[in-house]
CSV table of C-alpha atoms in Angstrom, one decimal:
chain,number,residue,atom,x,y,z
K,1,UNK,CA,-64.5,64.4,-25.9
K,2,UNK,CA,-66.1,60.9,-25.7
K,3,UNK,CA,-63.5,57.9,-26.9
K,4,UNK,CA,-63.7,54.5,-27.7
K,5,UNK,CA,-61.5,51.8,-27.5
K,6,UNK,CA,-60.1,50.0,-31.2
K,7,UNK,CA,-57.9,47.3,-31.4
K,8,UNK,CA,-56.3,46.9,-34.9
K,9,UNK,CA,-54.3,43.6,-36.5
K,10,UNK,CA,-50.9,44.9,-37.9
K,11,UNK,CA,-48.5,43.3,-40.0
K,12,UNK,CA,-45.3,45.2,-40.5
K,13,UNK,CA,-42.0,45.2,-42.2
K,14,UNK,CA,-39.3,44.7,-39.0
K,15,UNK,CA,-36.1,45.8,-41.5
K,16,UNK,CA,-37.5,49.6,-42.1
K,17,UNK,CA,-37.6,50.2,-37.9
K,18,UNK,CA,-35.7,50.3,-35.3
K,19,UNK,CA,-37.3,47.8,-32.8
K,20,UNK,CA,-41.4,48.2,-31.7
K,21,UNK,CA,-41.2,50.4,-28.9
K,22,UNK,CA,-40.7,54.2,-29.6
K,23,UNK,CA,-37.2,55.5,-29.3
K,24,UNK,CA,-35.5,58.5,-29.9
K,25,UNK,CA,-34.6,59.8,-33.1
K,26,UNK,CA,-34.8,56.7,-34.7
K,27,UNK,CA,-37.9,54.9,-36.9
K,28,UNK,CA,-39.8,52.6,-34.7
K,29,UNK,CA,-43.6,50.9,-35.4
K,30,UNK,CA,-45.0,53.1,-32.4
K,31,UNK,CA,-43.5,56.0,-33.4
K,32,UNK,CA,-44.8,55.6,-37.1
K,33,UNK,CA,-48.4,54.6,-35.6
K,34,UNK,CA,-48.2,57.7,-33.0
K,35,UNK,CA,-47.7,60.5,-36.4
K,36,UNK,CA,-49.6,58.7,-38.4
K,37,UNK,CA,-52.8,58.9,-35.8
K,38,UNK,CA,-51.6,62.5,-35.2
K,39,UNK,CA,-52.2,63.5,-38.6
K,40,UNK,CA,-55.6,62.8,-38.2
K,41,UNK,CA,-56.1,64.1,-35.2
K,42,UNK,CA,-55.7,61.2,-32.9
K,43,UNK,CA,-53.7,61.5,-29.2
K,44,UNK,CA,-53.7,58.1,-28.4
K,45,UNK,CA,-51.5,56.2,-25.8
K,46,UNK,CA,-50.2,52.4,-27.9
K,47,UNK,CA,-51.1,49.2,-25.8
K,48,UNK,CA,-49.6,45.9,-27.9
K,49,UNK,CA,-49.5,42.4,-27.5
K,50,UNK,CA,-45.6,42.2,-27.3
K,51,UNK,CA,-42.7,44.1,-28.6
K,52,UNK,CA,-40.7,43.1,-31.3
K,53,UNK,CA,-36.6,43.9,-31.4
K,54,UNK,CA,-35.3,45.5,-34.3
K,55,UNK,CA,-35.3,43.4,-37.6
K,56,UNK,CA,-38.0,41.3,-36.3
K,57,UNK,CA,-41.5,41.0,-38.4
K,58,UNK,CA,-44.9,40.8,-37.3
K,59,UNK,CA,-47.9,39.4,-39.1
K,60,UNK,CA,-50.5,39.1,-35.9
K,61,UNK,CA,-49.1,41.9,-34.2
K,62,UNK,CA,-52.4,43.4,-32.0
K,63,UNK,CA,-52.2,47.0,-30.5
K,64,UNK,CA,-55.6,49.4,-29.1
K,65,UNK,CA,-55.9,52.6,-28.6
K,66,UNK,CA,-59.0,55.2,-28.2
K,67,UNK,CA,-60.1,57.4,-30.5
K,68,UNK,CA,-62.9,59.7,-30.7
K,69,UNK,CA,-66.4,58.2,-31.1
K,70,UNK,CA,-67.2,59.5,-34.2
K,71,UNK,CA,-64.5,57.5,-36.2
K,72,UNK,CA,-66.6,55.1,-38.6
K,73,UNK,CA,-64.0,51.9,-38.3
K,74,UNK,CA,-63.6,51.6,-41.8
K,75,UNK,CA,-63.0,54.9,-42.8
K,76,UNK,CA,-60.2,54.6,-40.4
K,77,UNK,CA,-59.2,51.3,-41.5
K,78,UNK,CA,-58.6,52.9,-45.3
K,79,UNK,CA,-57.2,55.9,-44.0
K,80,UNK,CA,-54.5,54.5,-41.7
K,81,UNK,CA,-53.2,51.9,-44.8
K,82,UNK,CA,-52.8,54.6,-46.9
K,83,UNK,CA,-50.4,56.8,-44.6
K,84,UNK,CA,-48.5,53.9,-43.4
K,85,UNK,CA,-47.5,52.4,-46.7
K,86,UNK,CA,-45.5,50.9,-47.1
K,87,UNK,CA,-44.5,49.2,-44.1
K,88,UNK,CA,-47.1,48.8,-42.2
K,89,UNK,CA,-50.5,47.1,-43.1
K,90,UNK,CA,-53.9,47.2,-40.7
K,91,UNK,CA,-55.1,43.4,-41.6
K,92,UNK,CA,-58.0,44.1,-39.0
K,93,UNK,CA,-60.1,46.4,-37.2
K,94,UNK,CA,-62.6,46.3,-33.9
K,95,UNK,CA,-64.4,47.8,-31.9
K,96,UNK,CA,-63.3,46.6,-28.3
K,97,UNK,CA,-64.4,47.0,-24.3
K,98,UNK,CA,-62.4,49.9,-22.5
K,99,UNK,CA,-60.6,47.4,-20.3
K,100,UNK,CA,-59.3,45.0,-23.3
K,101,UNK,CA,-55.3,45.0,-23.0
K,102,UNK,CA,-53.6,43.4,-26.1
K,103,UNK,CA,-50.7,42.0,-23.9
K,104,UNK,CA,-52.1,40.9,-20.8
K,105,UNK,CA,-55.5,39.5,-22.4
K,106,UNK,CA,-53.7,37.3,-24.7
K,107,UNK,CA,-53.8,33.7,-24.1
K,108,UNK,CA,-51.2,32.5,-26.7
K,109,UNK,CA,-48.7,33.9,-29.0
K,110,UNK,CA,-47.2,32.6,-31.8
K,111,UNK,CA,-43.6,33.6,-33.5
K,112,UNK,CA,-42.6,31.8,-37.2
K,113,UNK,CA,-38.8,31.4,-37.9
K,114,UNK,CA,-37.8,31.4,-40.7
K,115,UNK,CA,-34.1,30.3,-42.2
K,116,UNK,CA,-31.7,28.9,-44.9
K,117,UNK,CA,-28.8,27.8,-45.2
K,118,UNK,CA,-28.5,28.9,-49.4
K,119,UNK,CA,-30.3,31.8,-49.9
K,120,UNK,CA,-29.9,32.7,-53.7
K,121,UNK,CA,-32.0,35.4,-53.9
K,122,UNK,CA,-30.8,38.8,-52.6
K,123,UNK,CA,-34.1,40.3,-52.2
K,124,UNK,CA,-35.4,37.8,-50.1
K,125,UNK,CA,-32.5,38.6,-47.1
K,126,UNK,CA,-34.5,41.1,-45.3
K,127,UNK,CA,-37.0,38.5,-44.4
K,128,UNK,CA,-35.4,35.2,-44.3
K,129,UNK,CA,-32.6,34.1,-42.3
K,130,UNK,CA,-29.3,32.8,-43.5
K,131,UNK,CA,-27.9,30.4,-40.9
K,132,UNK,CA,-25.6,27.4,-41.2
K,133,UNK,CA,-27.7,24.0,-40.7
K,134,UNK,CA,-26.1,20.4,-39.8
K,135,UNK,CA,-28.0,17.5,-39.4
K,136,UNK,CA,-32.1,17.9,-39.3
K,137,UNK,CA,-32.5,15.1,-37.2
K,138,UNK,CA,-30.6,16.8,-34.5
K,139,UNK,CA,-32.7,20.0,-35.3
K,140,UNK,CA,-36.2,18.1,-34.4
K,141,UNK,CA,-34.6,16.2,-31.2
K,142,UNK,CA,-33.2,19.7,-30.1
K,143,UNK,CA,-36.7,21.5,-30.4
K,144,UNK,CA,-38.3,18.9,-28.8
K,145,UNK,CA,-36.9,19.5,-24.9
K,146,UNK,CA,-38.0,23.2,-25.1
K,147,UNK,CA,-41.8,22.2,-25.4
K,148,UNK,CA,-43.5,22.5,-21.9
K,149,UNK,CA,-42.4,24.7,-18.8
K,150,UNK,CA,-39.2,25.6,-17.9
K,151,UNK,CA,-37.1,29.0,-16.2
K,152,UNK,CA,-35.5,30.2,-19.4
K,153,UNK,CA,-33.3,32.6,-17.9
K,154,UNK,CA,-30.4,31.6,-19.6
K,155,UNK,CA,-32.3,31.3,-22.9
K,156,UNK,CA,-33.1,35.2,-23.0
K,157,UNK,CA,-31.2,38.7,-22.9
K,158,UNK,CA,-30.7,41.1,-20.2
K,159,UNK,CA,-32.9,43.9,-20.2
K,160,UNK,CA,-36.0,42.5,-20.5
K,161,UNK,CA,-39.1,43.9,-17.5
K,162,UNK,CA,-40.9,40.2,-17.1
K,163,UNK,CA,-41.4,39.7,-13.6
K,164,UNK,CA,-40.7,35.9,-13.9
K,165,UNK,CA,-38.7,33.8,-16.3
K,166,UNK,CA,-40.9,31.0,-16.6
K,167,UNK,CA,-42.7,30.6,-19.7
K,168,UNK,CA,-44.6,27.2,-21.3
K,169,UNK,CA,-44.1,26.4,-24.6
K,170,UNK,CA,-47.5,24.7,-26.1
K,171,UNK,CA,-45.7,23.4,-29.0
K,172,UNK,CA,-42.8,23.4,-31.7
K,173,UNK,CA,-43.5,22.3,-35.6
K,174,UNK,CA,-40.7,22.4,-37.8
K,175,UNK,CA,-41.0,21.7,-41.7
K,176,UNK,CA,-40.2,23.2,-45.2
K,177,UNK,CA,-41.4,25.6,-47.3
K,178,UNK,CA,-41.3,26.9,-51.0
K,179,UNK,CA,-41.1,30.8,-51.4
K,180,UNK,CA,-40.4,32.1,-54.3
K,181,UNK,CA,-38.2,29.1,-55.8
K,182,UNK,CA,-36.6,29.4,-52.5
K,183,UNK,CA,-36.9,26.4,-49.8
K,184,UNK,CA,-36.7,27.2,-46.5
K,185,UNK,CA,-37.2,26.2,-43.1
K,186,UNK,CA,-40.3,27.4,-40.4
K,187,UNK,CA,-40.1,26.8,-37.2
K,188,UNK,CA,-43.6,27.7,-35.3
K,189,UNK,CA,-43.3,28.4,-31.4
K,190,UNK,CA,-46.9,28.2,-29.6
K,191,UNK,CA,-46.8,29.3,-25.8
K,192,UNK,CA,-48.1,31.4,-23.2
K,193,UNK,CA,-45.1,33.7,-23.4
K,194,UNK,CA,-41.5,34.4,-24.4
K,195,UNK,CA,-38.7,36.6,-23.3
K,196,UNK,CA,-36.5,38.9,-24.7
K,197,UNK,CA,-34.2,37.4,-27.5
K,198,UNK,CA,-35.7,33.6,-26.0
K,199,UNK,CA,-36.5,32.3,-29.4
K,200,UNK,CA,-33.5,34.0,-31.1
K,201,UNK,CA,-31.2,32.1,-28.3
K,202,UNK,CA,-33.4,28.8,-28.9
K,203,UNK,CA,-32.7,28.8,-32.6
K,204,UNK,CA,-28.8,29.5,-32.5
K,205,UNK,CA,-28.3,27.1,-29.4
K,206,UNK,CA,-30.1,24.0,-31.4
K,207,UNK,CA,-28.4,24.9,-34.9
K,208,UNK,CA,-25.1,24.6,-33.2
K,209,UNK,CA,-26.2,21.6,-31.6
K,210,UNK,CA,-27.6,20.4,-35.8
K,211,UNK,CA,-24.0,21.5,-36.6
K,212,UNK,CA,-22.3,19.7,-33.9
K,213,UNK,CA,-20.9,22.6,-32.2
K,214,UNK,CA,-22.4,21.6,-28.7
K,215,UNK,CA,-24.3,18.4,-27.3
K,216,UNK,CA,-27.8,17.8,-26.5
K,217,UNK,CA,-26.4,17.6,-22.7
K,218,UNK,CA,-25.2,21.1,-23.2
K,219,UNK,CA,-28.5,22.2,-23.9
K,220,UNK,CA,-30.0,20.4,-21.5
K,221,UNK,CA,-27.7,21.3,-18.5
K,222,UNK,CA,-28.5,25.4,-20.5
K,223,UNK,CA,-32.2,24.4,-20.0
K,224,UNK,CA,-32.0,23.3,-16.4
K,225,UNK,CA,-30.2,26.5,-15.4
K,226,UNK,CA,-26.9,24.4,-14.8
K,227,UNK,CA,-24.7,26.1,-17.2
K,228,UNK,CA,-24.3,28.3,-20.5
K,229,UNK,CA,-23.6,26.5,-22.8
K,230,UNK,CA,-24.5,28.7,-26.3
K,231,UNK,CA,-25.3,32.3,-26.0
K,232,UNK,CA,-25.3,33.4,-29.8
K,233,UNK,CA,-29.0,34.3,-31.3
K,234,UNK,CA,-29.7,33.9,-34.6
K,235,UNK,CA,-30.3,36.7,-36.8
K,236,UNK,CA,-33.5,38.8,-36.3
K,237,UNK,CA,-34.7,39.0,-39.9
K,238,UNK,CA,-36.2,35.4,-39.9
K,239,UNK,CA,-38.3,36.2,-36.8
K,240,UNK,CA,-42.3,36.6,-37.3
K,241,UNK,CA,-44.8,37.6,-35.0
K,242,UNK,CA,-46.9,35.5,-36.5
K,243,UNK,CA,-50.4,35.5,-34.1
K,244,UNK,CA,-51.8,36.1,-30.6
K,245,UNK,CA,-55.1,34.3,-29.2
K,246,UNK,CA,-57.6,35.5,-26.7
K,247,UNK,CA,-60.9,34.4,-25.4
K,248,UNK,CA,-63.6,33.4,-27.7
K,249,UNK,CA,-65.6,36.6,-28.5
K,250,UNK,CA,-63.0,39.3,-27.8
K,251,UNK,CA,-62.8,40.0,-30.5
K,252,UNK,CA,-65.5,40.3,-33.0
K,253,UNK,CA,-66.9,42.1,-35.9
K,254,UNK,CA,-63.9,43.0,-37.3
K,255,UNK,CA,-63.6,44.9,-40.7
């Protein structure tokens, strides 16, 4: 049967799975995708931009997949939001060349973390971190020496199949929000790349630093491959894939 090849824009609640990449017995976002598409008759092997650990939340997520040709987009675009309520959302669709790969055609990617040190309301805790925060002085200084490239081998977990450790962060903003009478704080990370648990380990090494638990040399020394200082991530529920950029024109005429 003649395919075609869509790409789709996901957002997705991380606290209802088990991580992005399928498992066994357990609820993952592939594993949803894969029985949802199988209930309409769809085989199709999952290609995403990046996978997400369990607990974390994606906004920008992209992942492809053929289906058969005669899928009108939008049809299939209704059909899959109604089966995957209520955790996962398709914000976009496309129609997209055989060859497009979500992960290795993106240029950027950009994770959002989010965190309080008062959270008052309960029903907020799935998707907002509680951490301890010291001084937020220390918090921009300490962001600041991750921007540009560095081997951040000893800012990421074990287990992860990148071929290299060196990654470029683009840039860091930090500032306050308002949700829901809550205020919290964002922190947006723009590179080429990141690593298994990196921005998790980032976060909790520069709050300890906010807190006073460790020194800015600490970090540094951390950063520089000298010595491990801090090896405690933050929680994952404060973690957003947020968005992933490509080249002008890949994609196009979404619905």
């Amino acid at each position: 049967m003649e395919k075609k090849r869509v790409a789709l824009k996901i957002a997705y609640n991380g606290a209802a799975f088990y991580g992005f990449a399928p498992q066994i017995d357990v609820q993952t976002v592939v594993g949803s995708l894969v029985e949802v598409l199988a209930s309409l008759g769809i085989e199709a092997l999952i290609l995403a931009a990046g996978r997400t650990d369990r607990g974390v939340h994606a906004t920008g997520q992209i992942v492809s997949f053929e289906v058969p040709v005669f899928w009108d987009l939008s049809r299939l675009k209704a059909l899959l939001n109604q089966k995957l309520y209520p955790h996962i959302y398709v914000k976009w669709i496309w129609h997209v060349d055989e060859g497009f790969h979500p992960r290795f055609d993106a240029l950027m990617r950009e994770y959002r973390y989010i965190f309080t040190p008062r959270l008052k309301n309960i029903f907020l805790s799935d998707f907002i971190s509680k951490e301890r925060v010291g001084d937020i002085k220390k918090l921009h200084q300490a962001l600041s020496l991750f921007i540009g490239e560095h081997n951040f081998e000893f800012f990421c977990k074990t287990g992860s199949d990148a071929k290299s450790n060196i990654r470029r962060i683009y840039n860091i903003r930090f500032y306050s929000y308002g949700i829901l009478n809550e205020t919290v704080f964002v922190v947006n990370f723009l590179g080429n790349g990141f690593l298994y648990s990196q921005i998790r380990l980032i976060m909790g090494a520069v709050l300890a630093y906010s807190r006073g638990d460790i020194n800015l040399l600490d970090i540094q020394n951390q950063l520089e491959l000298k010595e491990r200082s801090y090896a405690i991530p933050v929680s994952p529920n404060g973690l957003y894939l947020s968005k992933v950029f490509y080249e002008q024109g890949k994609l196009l005429g979404g619905l």
